[in-house]
Amino acid sequence: MSPGSPGDARVTDSPAFDALSRIRVVLSRPSHPGNIGSAARAMKTMGLSQLLLVQPRRAIDDEARALATNGLDVLESARTVDSLEEAIGGCVLAVAFTARTRELSHAPADVRTAAGEGVAAALKGDGVALVFGNETAGLSNHDVLLCNRLAHIPCDPQHGSLNLAAAVQVAVYEARMAAIAASGRAAVRPREPELAKLEDLEQLYRHFESSLGQTGFLDPGKPKRLMERLRRLFGRAQLEREELNILRGMLTAWDETLARQGTRPPKVD
Amino acid sequence: MSPGSPGDARVTDSPAFDALSRIRVVLSRPSHPGNIGSAARAMKTMGLSQLLLVQPRRAIDDEARALATNGLDVLESARTVDSLEEAIGGCVLAVAFTARTRELSHAPADVRTAAGEGVAAALKGDGVALVFGNETAGLSNHDVLLCNRLAHIPCDPQHGSLNLAAAVQVAVYEARMAAIAASGRAAVRPREPELAKLEDLEQLYRHFESSLGQTGFLDPGKPKRLMERLRRLFGRAQLEREELNILRGMLTAWDETLARQGTRPPKVD
């Protein structure tokens, strides 16, 4: 191994490699414990350690432990949670990996670009999650919309389905490559704004929904499409905390103005 | 899948993707048929099809076939040979993948560089092989010396061993990324929505200003800072025409709801 190569221990001293250990891998409703074990191994070899499982269909078993090999500690410290919301709580960037086309969602980035963004965010100290769906069904639209990035692993269109653990492997490999690139950069970084947390974004969307409901602009019977558009817009914009506060303040001002004028159910045309 | 994305059949028309189908994957003395099956799936998803097995320890079995999924044809047309020499016969470039340090060998390239060289050679019509060793022992020094490139998948030096099929997955993924680059197309072609015109953006900002003025949220005496924040936010988001229409509709709905309830100048606290 040549000195200073990515396999060299000295390289891991960089903050970029600490950043990797702050990136979560979230598996939503995985079916096969073996894939969880293989994902843990993939993470460990690339320097990631935070594994979260949302409602795994089966408990971690001997096969999972055998496949984890060196990543056994990652597997055994994996946190099981009840919802994706909980898994990505505290994050400002959640990247949904998908093989499917979704008409109404964020434009997908390729995995290299998404991993680079993830490492950059983690380097700033922000919480980052790489989110993978079930082996058969992938991520639900609901899950995708809880994330603010959509990523795709380029593959042959006719045969385009990677195994779950293989997809995790490619993603964490790209994260490590991004960390290597970042570690080679100058130590001085531009000041970056504080980004909004995902749970605060959820509150914003709920606020939009209730405020717009009062005006009749949002059809309470069919709120979905409008709310998806707003999610896509503000997800893409990567809202800063201060901007989110402005939007919340704006909605509150409308709410209060309507309340002052006597709240009445809106006439829907 | 959006037109022209890598998931689109048209993209695979490029000679770069034909080149992928000319790159061999060679597994030297693999122990576990499951890994052969998973490697076949990884190859198939990335557009490779030539799998060669040098003295596999066990025959292809049901587990291998199950793990191959869409790559079953790659698995079943795999050629078994007696020696690495035979497997790489006719090639001009054979890349040996190794996790270990070797005192006496070529300096290793990282997998991205090696895959790029491989695709470039295959594009010229040259035979190329990506060569992987046994799960436990890796490639022998003898095998490494039969190859003319040494490649390494960057990983954490303390925990640096990828599963065999995972290593194949990363290598063939990098080959596909190199093919995409060679074809001159973006890995994931961005969806190209119709963006809002600047003059329509200006109307949007004026609309925000007048609507927010009614609520008191915008201080009519000092509108500048808030409007600057909104400009920055929506400018960064690169509003689409449709999104702009939604925002205008939203503002109109508030305006009209206020008007229905009797327009009064807002009480500014």
Tab-separated table of C-alpha atoms in Angstrom, chain A residues 1-2 5-10 12 41-42 44-48 63 67 69-70 73 99-103 105-112 135 152-164 166-167 169-170 173-174 176-177 180 191 193 208 211-212 214-217 225-226 229-230 232-234 236-240 242-243 245-251 253-269, chain B residues 1-2 6-10 12 41-42 44-47 63 67 69-70 73 98-102 107-108 110-112 135 152-164 166-167 169-170 173-174 176-177 180 186-191 193 208 211-212 214-217 225-226 229-230 232-234 236-240 242-243 245-251 253-269:
chain	number	residue	atom	x	y	z
A	1	MET	CA	0.000	0.000	0.000
A	2	SER	CA	1.561	3.308	-0.969
A	5	SER	CA	-3.255	6.011	-0.173
A	6	PRO	CA	-6.855	5.675	0.941
A	7	GLY	CA	-6.041	2.372	2.582
A	8	ASP	CA	-3.394	3.977	4.727
A	9	ALA	CA	-4.217	4.379	8.406
A	10	ARG	CA	-2.820	7.892	8.497
A	12	THR	CA	-8.242	8.310	8.596
A	41	ARG	CA	-20.229	-5.396	7.112
A	42	ALA	CA	-20.346	-2.982	4.181
A	44	LYS	CA	-17.872	-1.204	8.828
A	45	THR	CA	-15.420	-1.621	5.961
A	46	MET	CA	-16.177	1.919	4.835
A	47	GLY	CA	-15.999	3.498	8.292
A	48	LEU	CA	-19.718	3.976	9.040
A	63	GLU	CA	-27.034	-15.759	9.479
A	67	LEU	CA	-22.485	-12.231	7.301
A	69	THR	CA	-18.088	-10.546	10.107
A	70	ASN	CA	-16.002	-7.513	11.128
A	73	ASP	CA	-20.444	-4.461	16.492
A	99	ALA	CA	-34.782	2.227	-8.237
A	100	ARG	CA	-38.247	3.252	-9.287
A	101	THR	CA	-39.440	6.275	-11.167
A	102	ARG	CA	-41.634	8.607	-9.248
A	103	GLU	CA	-43.537	11.096	-11.213
A	105	SER	CA	-40.959	13.823	-6.379
A	106	HIS	CA	-37.568	15.399	-6.163
A	107	ALA	CA	-35.377	14.766	-9.196
A	108	PRO	CA	-33.023	11.918	-8.342
A	109	ALA	CA	-29.338	12.561	-7.932
A	110	ASP	CA	-26.904	9.812	-8.754
A	111	VAL	CA	-25.463	8.057	-5.732
A	112	ARG	CA	-22.072	9.751	-6.144
A	135	GLU	CA	-36.043	-5.776	-0.694
A	152	HIS	CA	-30.498	6.473	-7.715
A	153	ILE	CA	-27.763	3.969	-8.374
A	154	PRO	CA	-27.269	3.917	-12.133
A	155	CYS	CA	-27.922	0.463	-13.499
A	156	ASP	CA	-29.071	-1.342	-16.601
A	157	PRO	CA	-32.675	-0.349	-17.252
A	158	GLN	CA	-33.727	-3.859	-18.203
A	159	HIS	CA	-32.158	-5.477	-15.157
A	160	GLY	CA	-32.147	-2.689	-12.718
A	161	SER	CA	-32.479	-4.072	-9.269
A	162	LEU	CA	-29.544	-4.281	-6.912
A	163	ASN	CA	-29.712	-6.471	-3.882
A	164	LEU	CA	-30.365	-4.374	-0.757
A	166	ALA	CA	-25.278	-4.360	-2.558
A	167	ALA	CA	-27.022	-0.985	-2.783
A	169	GLN	CA	-22.341	-1.212	-0.269
A	170	VAL	CA	-22.263	1.109	-3.269
A	173	TYR	CA	-18.341	3.167	-0.778
A	174	GLU	CA	-19.268	6.452	-2.452
A	176	ARG	CA	-15.943	6.941	1.706
A	177	MET	CA	-14.710	8.158	-1.697
A	180	ILE	CA	-11.253	10.835	0.831
A	191	ARG	CA	-19.344	29.568	6.629
A	193	PRO	CA	-25.952	28.463	7.088
A	208	PHE	CA	-49.218	24.994	5.356
A	211	SER	CA	-53.550	27.410	6.923
A	212	LEU	CA	-54.310	26.679	3.290
A	214	GLN	CA	-58.831	27.769	5.824
A	215	THR	CA	-58.603	29.550	2.492
A	216	GLY	CA	-60.103	26.820	0.391
A	217	PHE	CA	-57.005	26.742	-1.814
A	225	ARG	CA	-50.932	16.604	-4.647
A	226	LEU	CA	-50.518	20.183	-3.470
A	229	ARG	CA	-45.498	19.875	-4.649
A	230	LEU	CA	-44.675	21.995	-1.625
A	232	ARG	CA	-40.669	18.880	-3.413
A	233	LEU	CA	-40.078	22.614	-3.692
A	234	PHE	CA	-38.877	23.171	-0.134
A	236	ARG	CA	-35.064	20.906	-3.142
A	237	ALA	CA	-34.359	24.346	-1.711
A	238	GLN	CA	-32.767	22.828	1.414
A	239	LEU	CA	-34.436	25.335	3.700
A	240	GLU	CA	-32.301	27.106	6.221
A	242	GLU	CA	-34.073	31.002	9.557
A	243	GLU	CA	-36.032	30.693	6.315
A	245	ASN	CA	-38.944	30.452	10.720
A	246	ILE	CA	-39.899	33.154	8.246
A	247	LEU	CA	-42.328	30.840	6.474
A	248	ARG	CA	-43.843	29.766	9.776
A	249	GLY	CA	-44.173	33.397	10.811
A	250	MET	CA	-45.850	34.204	7.532
A	251	LEU	CA	-48.409	31.436	7.966
A	253	ALA	CA	-49.625	36.061	10.384
A	254	TRP	CA	-52.266	34.877	7.925
A	255	ASP	CA	-53.858	32.646	10.540
A	256	GLU	CA	-54.008	35.508	13.034
A	257	THR	CA	-55.309	38.002	10.524
A	258	LEU	CA	-58.102	35.640	9.565
A	259	ALA	CA	-58.843	34.989	13.248
A	260	ARG	CA	-58.990	38.734	13.982
A	261	GLN	CA	-61.506	39.181	11.206
A	262	GLY	CA	-63.649	36.414	12.676
A	263	THR	CA	-62.864	32.885	11.684
A	264	ARG	CA	-65.398	31.469	9.337
A	265	PRO	CA	-65.284	28.322	7.284
A	266	PRO	CA	-64.095	29.318	3.828
A	267	LYS	CA	-66.444	29.369	0.876
A	268	VAL	CA	-65.001	26.844	-1.487
A	269	ASP	CA	-65.894	27.726	-5.063
B	1	MET	CA	-37.760	6.675	-15.592
B	2	SER	CA	-37.228	9.993	-17.288
B	6	PRO	CA	-29.554	5.618	-17.363
B	7	GLY	CA	-32.715	3.740	-16.652
B	8	ASP	CA	-33.810	4.546	-20.151
B	9	ALA	CA	-33.249	1.954	-22.802
B	10	ARG	CA	-32.074	4.579	-25.261
B	12	THR	CA	-27.703	1.882	-23.596
B	41	ARG	CA	-26.743	-10.346	-10.226
B	42	ALA	CA	-24.377	-7.416	-9.656
B	44	LYS	CA	-26.375	-8.082	-14.797
B	45	THR	CA	-27.691	-4.936	-13.124
B	46	MET	CA	-24.670	-3.012	-14.386
B	47	GLY	CA	-24.749	-4.407	-17.932
B	63	GLU	CA	-28.621	-20.807	-3.443
B	67	LEU	CA	-29.267	-15.015	-5.375
B	69	THR	CA	-32.279	-13.348	-9.643
B	70	ASN	CA	-32.251	-11.361	-12.908
B	73	ASP	CA	-28.508	-16.094	-17.494
B	98	THR	CA	-6.661	-6.968	-3.748
B	99	ALA	CA	-7.230	-5.813	-0.190
B	100	ARG	CA	-3.768	-6.771	0.937
B	101	THR	CA	-0.526	-4.900	0.710
B	102	ARG	CA	2.005	-6.526	-1.511
B	107	ALA	CA	1.307	0.066	-7.254
B	108	PRO	CA	-2.452	-0.279	-6.792
B	110	ASP	CA	-8.165	2.790	-6.831
B	111	VAL	CA	-11.135	0.940	-8.283
B	112	ARG	CA	-12.506	4.059	-9.967
B	135	GLU	CA	-13.091	-15.134	-0.123
B	152	HIS	CA	-7.835	-1.578	-4.486
B	153	ILE	CA	-11.245	-0.656	-3.155
B	154	PRO	CA	-10.652	2.060	-0.553
B	155	CYS	CA	-11.876	0.944	2.830
B	156	ASP	CA	-11.236	1.404	6.495
B	157	PRO	CA	-7.732	0.081	7.163
B	158	GLN	CA	-8.769	-1.509	10.456
B	159	HIS	CA	-11.785	-3.279	8.992
B	160	GLY	CA	-10.792	-3.616	5.425
B	161	SER	CA	-12.348	-6.662	3.946
B	162	LEU	CA	-15.314	-6.498	1.599
B	163	ASN	CA	-17.364	-9.556	0.889
B	164	LEU	CA	-16.430	-10.998	-2.528
B	166	ALA	CA	-19.741	-6.725	-2.606
B	167	ALA	CA	-16.312	-6.096	-4.150
B	169	GLN	CA	-20.622	-4.965	-7.068
B	170	VAL	CA	-18.442	-1.908	-6.437
B	173	TYR	CA	-20.768	-0.172	-10.588
B	174	GLU	CA	-17.600	1.849	-11.255
B	176	ARG	CA	-20.921	1.435	-15.437
B	177	MET	CA	-20.183	4.930	-14.101
B	180	ILE	CA	-21.838	6.625	-18.522
B	186	ALA	CA	-25.115	12.416	-17.008
B	187	ALA	CA	-25.479	9.435	-14.701
B	188	VAL	CA	-28.937	10.530	-13.792
B	189	ARG	CA	-30.195	12.957	-16.333
B	190	PRO	CA	-31.856	15.732	-14.401
B	191	ARG	CA	-35.535	16.083	-14.978
B	193	PRO	CA	-39.045	21.086	-15.798
B	208	PHE	CA	-45.950	38.383	-1.547
B	211	SER	CA	-50.407	40.026	0.595
B	212	LEU	CA	-48.037	40.005	3.538
B	214	GLN	CA	-52.268	42.961	4.703
B	215	THR	CA	-51.331	40.649	7.540
B	216	GLY	CA	-48.869	42.954	9.237
B	217	PHE	CA	-46.150	40.332	8.981
B	225	ARG	CA	-35.040	42.474	4.556
B	226	LEU	CA	-37.944	40.055	4.459
B	229	ARG	CA	-34.859	36.547	2.255
B	230	LEU	CA	-37.749	35.373	0.090
B	232	ARG	CA	-32.869	34.348	-1.867
B	233	LEU	CA	-34.940	31.300	-0.946
B	234	PHE	CA	-36.983	31.094	-4.152
B	236	ARG	CA	-31.977	29.272	-4.870
B	237	ALA	CA	-34.834	26.820	-5.368
B	238	GLN	CA	-35.009	27.696	-9.076
B	239	LEU	CA	-38.780	27.813	-9.093
B	240	GLU	CA	-40.579	25.910	-11.776
B	242	GLU	CA	-45.947	25.294	-12.089
B	243	GLU	CA	-44.632	25.905	-8.573
B	245	ASN	CA	-48.400	29.255	-10.177
B	246	ILE	CA	-49.120	27.314	-7.007
B	247	LEU	CA	-47.555	30.042	-4.859
B	248	ARG	CA	-49.493	32.725	-6.706
B	249	GLY	CA	-52.697	30.721	-6.265
B	250	MET	CA	-51.976	30.362	-2.575
B	251	LEU	CA	-51.494	34.096	-2.137
B	253	ALA	CA	-56.581	32.392	-1.899
B	254	TRP	CA	-55.466	34.278	1.187
B	255	ASP	CA	-56.243	37.618	-0.416
B	256	GLU	CA	-59.712	36.451	-1.379
B	257	THR	CA	-60.440	34.881	1.980
B	258	LEU	CA	-59.494	38.129	3.681
B	259	ALA	CA	-61.599	40.086	1.194
B	260	ARG	CA	-64.609	37.834	1.799
B	261	GLN	CA	-64.306	38.497	5.506
B	262	GLY	CA	-64.268	42.247	4.838
B	263	THR	CA	-60.998	43.885	3.941
B	264	ARG	CA	-59.678	45.985	6.711
B	265	PRO	CA	-56.261	47.470	7.159
B	266	PRO	CA	-54.357	45.115	9.418
B	267	LYS	CA	-53.724	45.967	13.007
B	268	VAL	CA	-49.994	46.219	13.210
B	269	ASP	CA	-48.850	45.515	16.760
